[in-house]
mmCIF file of C-alpha atoms in Angstrom:
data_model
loop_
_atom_site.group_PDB
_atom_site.id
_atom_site.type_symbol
_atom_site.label_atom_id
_atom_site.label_comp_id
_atom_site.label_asym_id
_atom_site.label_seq_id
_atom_site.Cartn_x
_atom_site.Cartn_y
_atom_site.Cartn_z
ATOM 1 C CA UNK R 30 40.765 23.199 61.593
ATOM 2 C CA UNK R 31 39.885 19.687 62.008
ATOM 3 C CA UNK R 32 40.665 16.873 59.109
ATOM 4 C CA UNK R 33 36.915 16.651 58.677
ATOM 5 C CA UNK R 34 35.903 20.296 57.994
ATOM 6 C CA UNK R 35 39.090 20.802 56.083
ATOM 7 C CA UNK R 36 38.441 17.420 54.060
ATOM 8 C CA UNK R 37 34.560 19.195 53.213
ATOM 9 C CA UNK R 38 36.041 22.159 52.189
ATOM 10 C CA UNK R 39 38.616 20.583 50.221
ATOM 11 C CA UNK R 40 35.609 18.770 48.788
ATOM 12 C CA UNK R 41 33.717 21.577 48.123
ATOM 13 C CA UNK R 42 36.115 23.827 46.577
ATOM 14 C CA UNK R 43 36.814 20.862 44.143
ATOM 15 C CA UNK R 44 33.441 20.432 43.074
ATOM 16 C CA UNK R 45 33.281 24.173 42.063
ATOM 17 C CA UNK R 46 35.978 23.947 39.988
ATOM 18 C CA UNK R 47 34.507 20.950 38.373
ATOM 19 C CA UNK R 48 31.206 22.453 38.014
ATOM 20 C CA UNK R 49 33.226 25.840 36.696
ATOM 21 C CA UNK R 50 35.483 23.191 34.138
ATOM 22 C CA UNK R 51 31.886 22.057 32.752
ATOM 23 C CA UNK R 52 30.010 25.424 32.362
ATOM 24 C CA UNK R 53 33.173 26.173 30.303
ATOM 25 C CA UNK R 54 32.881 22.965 28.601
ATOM 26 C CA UNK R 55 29.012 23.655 27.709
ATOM 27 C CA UNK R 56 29.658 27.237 26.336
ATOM 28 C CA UNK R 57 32.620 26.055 24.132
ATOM 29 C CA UNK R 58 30.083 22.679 22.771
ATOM 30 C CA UNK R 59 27.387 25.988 22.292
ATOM 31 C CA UNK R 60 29.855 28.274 20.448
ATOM 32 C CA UNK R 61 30.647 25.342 18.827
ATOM 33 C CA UNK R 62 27.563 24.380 17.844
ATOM 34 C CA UNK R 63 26.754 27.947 16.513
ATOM 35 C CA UNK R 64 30.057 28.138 14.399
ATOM 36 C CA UNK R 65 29.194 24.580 12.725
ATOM 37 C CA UNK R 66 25.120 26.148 12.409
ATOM 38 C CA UNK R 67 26.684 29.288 10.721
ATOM 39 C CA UNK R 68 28.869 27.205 8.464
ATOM 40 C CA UNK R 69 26.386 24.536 7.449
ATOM 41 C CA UNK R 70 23.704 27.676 6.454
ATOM 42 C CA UNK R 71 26.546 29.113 4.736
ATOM 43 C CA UNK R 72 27.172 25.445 2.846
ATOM 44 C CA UNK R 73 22.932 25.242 2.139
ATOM 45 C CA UNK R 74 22.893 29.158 1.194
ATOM 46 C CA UNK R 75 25.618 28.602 -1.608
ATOM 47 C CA UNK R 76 24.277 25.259 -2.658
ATOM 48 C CA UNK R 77 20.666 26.937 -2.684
ATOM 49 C CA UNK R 78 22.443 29.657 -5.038
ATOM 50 C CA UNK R 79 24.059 27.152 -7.432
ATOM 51 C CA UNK R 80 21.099 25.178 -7.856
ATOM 52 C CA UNK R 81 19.517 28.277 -8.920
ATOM 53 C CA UNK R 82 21.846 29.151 -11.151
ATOM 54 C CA UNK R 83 21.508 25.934 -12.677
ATOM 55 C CA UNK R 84 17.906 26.131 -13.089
ATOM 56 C CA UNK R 85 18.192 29.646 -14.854
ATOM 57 C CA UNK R 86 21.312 27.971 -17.283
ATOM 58 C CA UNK R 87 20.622 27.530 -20.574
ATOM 59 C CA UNK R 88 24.021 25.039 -20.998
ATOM 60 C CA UNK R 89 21.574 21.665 -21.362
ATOM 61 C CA UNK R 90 24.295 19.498 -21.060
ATOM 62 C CA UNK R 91 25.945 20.997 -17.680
ATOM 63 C CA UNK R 92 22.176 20.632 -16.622
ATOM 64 C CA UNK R 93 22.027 17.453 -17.025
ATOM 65 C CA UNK R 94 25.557 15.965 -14.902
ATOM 66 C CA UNK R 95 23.991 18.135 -12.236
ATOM 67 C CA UNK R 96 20.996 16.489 -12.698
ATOM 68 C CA UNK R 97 22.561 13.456 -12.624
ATOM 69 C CA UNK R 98 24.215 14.725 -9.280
ATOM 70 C CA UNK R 99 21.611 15.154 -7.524
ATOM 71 C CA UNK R 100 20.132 11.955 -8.282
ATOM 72 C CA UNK R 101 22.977 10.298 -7.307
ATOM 73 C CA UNK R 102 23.124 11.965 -4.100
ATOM 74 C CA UNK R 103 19.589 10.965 -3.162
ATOM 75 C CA UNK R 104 18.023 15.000 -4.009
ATOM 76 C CA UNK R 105 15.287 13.842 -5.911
ATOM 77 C CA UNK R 106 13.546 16.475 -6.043
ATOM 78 C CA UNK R 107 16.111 18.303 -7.642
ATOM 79 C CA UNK R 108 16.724 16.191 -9.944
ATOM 80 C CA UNK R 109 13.279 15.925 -10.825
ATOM 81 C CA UNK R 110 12.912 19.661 -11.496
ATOM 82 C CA UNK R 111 16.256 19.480 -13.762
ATOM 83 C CA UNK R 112 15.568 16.243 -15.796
ATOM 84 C CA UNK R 113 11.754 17.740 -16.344
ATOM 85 C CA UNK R 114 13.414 20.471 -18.274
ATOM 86 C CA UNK R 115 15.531 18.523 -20.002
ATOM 87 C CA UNK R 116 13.173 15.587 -21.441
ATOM 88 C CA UNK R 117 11.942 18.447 -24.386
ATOM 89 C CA UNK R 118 15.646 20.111 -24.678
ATOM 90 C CA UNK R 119 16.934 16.305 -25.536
ATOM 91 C CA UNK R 120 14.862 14.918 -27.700
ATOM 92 C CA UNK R 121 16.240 13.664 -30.872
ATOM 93 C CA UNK R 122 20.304 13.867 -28.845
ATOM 94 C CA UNK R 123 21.396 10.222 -27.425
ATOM 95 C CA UNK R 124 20.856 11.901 -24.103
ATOM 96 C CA UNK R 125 16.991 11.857 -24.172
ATOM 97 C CA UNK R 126 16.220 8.349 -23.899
ATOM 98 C CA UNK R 127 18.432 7.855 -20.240
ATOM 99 C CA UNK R 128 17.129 11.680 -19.286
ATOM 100 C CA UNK R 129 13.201 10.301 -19.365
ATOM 101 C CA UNK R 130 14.200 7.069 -17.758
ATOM 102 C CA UNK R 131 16.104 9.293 -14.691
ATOM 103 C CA UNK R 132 13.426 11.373 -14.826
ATOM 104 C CA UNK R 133 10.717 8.120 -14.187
ATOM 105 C CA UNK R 134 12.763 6.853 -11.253
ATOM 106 C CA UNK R 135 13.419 10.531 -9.654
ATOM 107 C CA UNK R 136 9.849 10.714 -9.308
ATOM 108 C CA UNK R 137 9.951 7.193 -8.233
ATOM 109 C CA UNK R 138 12.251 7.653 -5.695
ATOM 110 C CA UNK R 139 10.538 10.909 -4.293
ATOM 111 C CA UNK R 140 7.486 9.087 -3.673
ATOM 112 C CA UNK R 141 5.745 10.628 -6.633
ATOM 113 C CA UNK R 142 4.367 7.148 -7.776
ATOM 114 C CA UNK R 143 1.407 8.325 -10.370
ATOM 115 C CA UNK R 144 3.532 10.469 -11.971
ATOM 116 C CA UNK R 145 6.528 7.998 -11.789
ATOM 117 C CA UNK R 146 4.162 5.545 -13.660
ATOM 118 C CA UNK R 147 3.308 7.793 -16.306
ATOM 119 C CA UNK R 148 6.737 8.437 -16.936
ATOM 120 C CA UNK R 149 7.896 5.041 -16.725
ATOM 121 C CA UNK R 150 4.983 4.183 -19.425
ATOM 122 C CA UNK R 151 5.557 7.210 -21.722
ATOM 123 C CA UNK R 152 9.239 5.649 -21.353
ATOM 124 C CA UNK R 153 8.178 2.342 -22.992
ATOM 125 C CA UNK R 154 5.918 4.028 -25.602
ATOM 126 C CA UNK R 155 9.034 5.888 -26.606
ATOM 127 C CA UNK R 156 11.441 3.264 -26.660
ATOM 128 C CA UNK R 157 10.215 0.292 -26.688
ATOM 129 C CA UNK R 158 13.422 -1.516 -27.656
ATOM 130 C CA UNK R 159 15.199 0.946 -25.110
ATOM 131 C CA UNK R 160 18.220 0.173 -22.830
ATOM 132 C CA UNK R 161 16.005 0.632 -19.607
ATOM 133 C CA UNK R 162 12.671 -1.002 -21.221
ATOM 134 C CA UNK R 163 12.251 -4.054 -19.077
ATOM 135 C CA UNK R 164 13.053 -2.125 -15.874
ATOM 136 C CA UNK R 165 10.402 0.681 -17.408
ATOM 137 C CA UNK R 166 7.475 -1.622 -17.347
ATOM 138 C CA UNK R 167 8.613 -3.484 -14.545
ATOM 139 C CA UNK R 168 8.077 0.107 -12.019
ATOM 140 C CA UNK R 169 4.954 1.310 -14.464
ATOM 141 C CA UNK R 170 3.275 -1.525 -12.504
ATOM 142 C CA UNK R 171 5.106 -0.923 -9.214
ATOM 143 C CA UNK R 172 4.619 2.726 -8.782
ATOM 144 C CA UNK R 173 0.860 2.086 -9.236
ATOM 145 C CA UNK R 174 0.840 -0.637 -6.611
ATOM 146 C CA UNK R 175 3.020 1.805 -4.393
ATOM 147 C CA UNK R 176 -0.173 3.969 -4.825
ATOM 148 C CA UNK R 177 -3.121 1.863 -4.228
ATOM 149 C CA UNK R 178 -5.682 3.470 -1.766
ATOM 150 C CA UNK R 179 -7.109 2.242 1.377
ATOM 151 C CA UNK R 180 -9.176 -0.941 1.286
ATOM 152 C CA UNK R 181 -11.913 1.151 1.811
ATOM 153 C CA UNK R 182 -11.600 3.665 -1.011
ATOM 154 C CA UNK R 183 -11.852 3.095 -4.852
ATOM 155 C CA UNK R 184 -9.768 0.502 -5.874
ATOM 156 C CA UNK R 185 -9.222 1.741 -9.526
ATOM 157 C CA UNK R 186 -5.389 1.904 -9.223
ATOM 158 C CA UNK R 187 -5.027 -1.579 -7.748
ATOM 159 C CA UNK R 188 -6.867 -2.807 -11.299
ATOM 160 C CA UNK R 189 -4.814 -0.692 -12.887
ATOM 161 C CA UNK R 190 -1.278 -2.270 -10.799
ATOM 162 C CA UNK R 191 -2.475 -5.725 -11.233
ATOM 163 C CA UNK R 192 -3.004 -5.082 -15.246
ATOM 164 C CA UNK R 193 0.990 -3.447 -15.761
ATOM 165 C CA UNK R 194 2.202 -5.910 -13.043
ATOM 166 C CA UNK R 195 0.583 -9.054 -15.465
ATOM 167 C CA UNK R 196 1.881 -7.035 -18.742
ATOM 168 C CA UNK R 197 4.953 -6.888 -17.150
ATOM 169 C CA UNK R 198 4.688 -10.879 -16.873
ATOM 170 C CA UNK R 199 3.140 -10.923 -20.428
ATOM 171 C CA UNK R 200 6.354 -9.292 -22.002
ATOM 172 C CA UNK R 201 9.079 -10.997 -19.658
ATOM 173 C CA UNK R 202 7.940 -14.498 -18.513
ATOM 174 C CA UNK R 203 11.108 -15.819 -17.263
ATOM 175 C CA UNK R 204 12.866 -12.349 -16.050
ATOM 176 C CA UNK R 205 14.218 -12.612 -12.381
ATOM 177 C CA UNK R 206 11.549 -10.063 -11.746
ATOM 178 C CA UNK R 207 9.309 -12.481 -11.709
ATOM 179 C CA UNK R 208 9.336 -13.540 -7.939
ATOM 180 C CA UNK R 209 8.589 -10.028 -6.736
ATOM 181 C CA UNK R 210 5.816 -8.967 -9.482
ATOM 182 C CA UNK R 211 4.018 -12.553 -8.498
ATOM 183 C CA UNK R 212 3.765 -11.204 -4.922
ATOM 184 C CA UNK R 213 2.729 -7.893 -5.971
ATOM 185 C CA UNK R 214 -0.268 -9.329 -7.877
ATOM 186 C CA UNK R 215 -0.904 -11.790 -5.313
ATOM 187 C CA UNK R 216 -1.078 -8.655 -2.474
ATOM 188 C CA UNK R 217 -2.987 -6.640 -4.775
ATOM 189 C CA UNK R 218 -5.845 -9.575 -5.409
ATOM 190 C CA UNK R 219 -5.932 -10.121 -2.057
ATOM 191 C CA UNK R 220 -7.050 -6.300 -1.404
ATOM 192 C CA UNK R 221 -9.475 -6.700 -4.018
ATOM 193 C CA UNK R 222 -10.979 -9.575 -2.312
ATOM 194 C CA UNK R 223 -10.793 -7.628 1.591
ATOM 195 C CA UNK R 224 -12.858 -5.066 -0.138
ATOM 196 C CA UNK R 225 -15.619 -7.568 -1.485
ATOM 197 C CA UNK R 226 -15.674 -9.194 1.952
ATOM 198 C CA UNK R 227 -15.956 -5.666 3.713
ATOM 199 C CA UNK R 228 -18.944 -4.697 1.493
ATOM 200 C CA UNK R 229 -20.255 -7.976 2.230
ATOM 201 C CA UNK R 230 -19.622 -7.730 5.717
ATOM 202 C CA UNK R 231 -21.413 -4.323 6.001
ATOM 203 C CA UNK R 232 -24.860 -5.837 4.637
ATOM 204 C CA UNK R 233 -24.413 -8.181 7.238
ATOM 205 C CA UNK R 234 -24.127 -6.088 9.961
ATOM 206 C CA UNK R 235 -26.533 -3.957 8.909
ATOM 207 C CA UNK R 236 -29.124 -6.905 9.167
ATOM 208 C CA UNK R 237 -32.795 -6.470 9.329
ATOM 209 C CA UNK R 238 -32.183 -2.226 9.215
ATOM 210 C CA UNK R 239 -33.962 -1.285 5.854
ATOM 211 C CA UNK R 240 -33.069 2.428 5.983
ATOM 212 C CA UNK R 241 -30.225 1.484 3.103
ATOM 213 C CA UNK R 242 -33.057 -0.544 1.108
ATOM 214 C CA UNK R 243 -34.688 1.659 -1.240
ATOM 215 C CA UNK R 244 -35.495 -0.503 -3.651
ATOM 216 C CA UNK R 245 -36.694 -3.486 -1.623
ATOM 217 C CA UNK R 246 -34.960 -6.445 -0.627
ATOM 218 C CA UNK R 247 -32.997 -6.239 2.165
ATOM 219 C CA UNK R 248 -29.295 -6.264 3.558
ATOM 220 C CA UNK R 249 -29.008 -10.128 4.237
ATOM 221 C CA UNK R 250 -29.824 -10.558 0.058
ATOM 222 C CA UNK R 251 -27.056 -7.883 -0.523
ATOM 223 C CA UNK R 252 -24.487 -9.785 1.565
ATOM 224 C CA UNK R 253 -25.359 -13.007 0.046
ATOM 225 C CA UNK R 254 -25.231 -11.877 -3.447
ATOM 226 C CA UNK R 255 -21.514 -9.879 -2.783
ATOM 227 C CA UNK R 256 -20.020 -12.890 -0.915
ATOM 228 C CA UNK R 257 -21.384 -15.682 -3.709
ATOM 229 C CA UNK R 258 -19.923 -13.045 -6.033
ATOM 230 C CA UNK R 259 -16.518 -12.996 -4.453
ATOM 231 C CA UNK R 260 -16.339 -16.413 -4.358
ATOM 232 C CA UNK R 261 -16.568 -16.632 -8.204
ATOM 233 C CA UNK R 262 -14.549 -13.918 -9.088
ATOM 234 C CA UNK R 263 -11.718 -14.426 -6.684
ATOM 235 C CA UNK R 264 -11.086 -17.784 -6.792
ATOM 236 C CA UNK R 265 -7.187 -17.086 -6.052
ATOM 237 C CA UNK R 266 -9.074 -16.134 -2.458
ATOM 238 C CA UNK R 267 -7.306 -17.858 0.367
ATOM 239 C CA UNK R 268 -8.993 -20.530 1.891
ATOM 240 C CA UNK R 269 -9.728 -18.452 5.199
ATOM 241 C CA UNK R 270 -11.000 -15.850 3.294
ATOM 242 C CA UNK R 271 -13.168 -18.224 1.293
ATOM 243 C CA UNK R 272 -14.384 -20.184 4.240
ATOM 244 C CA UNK R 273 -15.348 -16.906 5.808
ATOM 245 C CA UNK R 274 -17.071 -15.910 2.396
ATOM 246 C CA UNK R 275 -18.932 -19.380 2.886
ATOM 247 C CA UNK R 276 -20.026 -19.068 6.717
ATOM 248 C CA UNK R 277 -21.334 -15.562 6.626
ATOM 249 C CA UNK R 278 -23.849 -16.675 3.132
ATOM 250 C CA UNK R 279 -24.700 -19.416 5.611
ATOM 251 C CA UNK R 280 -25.672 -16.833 8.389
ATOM 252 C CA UNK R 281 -27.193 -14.523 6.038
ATOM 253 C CA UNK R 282 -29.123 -17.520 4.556
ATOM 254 C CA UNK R 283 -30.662 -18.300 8.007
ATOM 255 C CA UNK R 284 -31.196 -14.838 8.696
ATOM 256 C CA UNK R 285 -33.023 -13.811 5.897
ATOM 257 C CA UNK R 286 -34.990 -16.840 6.370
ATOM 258 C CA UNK R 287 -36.038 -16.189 10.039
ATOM 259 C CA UNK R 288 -37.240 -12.472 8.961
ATOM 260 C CA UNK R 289 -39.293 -13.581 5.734
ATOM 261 C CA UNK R 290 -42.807 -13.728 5.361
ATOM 262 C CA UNK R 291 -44.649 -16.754 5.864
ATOM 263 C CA UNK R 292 -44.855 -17.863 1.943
ATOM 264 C CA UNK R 293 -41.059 -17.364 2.030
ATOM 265 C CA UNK R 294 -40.038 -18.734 4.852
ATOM 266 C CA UNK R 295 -40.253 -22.857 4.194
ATOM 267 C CA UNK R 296 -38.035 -22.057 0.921
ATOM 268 C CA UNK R 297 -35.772 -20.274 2.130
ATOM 269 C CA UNK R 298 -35.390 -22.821 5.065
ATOM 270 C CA UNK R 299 -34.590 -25.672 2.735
ATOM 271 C CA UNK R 300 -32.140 -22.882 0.895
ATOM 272 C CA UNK R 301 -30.548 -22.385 4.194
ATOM 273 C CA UNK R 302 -30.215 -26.220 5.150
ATOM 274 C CA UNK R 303 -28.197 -26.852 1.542
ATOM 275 C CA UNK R 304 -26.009 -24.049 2.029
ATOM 276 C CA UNK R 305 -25.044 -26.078 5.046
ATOM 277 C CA UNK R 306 -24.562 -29.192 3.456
ATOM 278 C CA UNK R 307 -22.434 -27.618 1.382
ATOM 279 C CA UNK R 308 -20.585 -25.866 3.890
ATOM 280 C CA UNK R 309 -19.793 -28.778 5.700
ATOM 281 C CA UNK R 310 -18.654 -30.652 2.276
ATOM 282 C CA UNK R 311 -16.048 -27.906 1.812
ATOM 283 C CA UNK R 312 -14.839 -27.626 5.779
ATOM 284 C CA UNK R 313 -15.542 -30.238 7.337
ATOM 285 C CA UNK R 314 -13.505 -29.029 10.393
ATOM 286 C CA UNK R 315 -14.012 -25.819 10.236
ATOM 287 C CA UNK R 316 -13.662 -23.459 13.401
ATOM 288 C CA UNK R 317 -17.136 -22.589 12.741
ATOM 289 C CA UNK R 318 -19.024 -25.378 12.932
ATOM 290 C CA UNK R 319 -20.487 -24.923 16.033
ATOM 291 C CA UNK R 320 -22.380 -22.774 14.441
ATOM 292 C CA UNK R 321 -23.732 -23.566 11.524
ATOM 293 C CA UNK R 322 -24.489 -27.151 13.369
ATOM 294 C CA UNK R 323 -26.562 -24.785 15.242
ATOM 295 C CA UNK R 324 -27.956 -23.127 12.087
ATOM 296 C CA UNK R 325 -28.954 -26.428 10.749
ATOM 297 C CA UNK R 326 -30.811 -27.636 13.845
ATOM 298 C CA UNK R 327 -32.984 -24.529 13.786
ATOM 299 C CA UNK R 328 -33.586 -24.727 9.729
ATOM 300 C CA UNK R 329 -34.406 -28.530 10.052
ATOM 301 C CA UNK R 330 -36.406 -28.037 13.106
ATOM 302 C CA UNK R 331 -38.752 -25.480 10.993
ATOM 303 C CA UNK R 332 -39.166 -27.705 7.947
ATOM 304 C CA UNK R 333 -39.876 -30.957 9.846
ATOM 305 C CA UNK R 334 -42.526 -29.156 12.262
#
């Protein structure tokens, strides 16, 4: 046999006791892996047992370390379910008042932030003198601004955020809170104000269609009105947002002009030519002025004709 086939074979009969070594090596990880599964269910099935056996105990106060257990371990949920058993079976004992406050930030901490809120607020109704108070109304505000909807959608809870976040403020001016509830509020307006500009916005676009106009005017007067609006109520607006609050009324203002009858039209020309004046007052180097330089020449051009 020559050193070269030998050497191959050699080779070979290496690499199938390699790949042999690692099949074995794979089954044991998989038997392995099975044995750990089995145990781990066996763990879960017995834990799932005791925690049942907790919920069906009428001994309050072992209830309530486990409780405290499984907050502490991160099982909300749990803990949740426990401590919402408990808040009735306390009351009046000097457990109650830490049971409803565990209770609040279980919820909290599960990502049930309405309900957290509620809690948190029933907390400082209850106690208002309480260990946990200023923490209490600190989260009734944050859970709600945890919750706020879409920009699009109803913005009820981010009124309802921004009013616990400023009682918050009301209650404890100088707590070291204070940082993070400003920015809160300050995130909250700003929503407020992308919704006003988003409503405004939509008029705009929508332009000379009158499909949306049932009751006359038209969509150019609707953004006009909402962005003039915004402007006064929001005056904690940035000054982007506000200086694209003040370009799109200038727009509008020329728009609505161009589209008006003839009686209307010289009026609302002039309008049109002070809303740029005024527009230029305020940003003077604006990115947009390019275009309402543009506006003006047309406006000016009609009245002066």
């Amino acid at each position: 046999m020559s050193p070269v086939v030998f050497l191959h074979l050699k080779t070979h009969i290496f690499c199938i006791s390699q790949t042999n070594a690692l099949i074995l090596q794979l089954n044991l990880y998989k038997m392995k892996r099975i044995v750990l599964a089995f145990c781990a269910g066996l763990v879960l099935l017995t834990s799932c047992n005791q925690y049942n056996n907790v919920l069906k105990s009428t001994d309050y106060e072992y209830k309530y370390e486990v409780a405290k257990e499984c907050f502490v371990r991160g099982q909300y949920t749990r803990a949740a379910t426990l401590l919402g058993e408990l808040v009735t079976a306390m009351k009046g004992t000097f457990r109650a008042e830490e049971t409803l406050y565990m209770l609040a930030m279980a919820e909290y901490c599960d990502g049930n932030y309405d309900v957290a809120s509620s809690y948190f607020k029933k907390y400082c109704q209850s106690y208002p003198k309480g260990k946990y108070v200023e923490y209490a109304r600190f989260y009734t505000g944050k859970a709600l601004f945890e919750s706020v909807p879409d920009v699009r959608l109803d913005q009820t809870n981010t009124f309802a955020a921004i009013q616990a976040l400023q009682e918050f403020l009301d209650y404890y001016p100088y707590t070291t809170l204070k940082s993070s509830t400003q920015e809160m509020i300050s995130a909250l307006q700003d929503q407020l104000v992308e919704k006003e500009y988003l409503a405004a916005k939509l008029y705009y676009d929508l332009g000379s269609y009158m499909g949306n106009c049932s009751y006359g005017g038209s969509n150019y007067e609707a953004c006009i009105v909402t962005a003039q609006n915004a402007l006064l109520d929001y005056p904690y607006a940035s000054p982007q947002k506000r200086e694209e609050f003040s370009i799109m009324i200038l727009r509008a203002k020329y728009h609505l002009a161009q589209q008006s009858v003839e009686h209307k039209r010289m009026e609302r020309y002039r309008d049109t030519i002070d809303e740029y004046y005024g527009f230029i007052n305020e940003y003077p180097e604006s990115k947009y002025l390019k275009d309402a330089q543009q506006i003006f020449a047309s406006s000016n051009k009609y009245v002066n004709k």
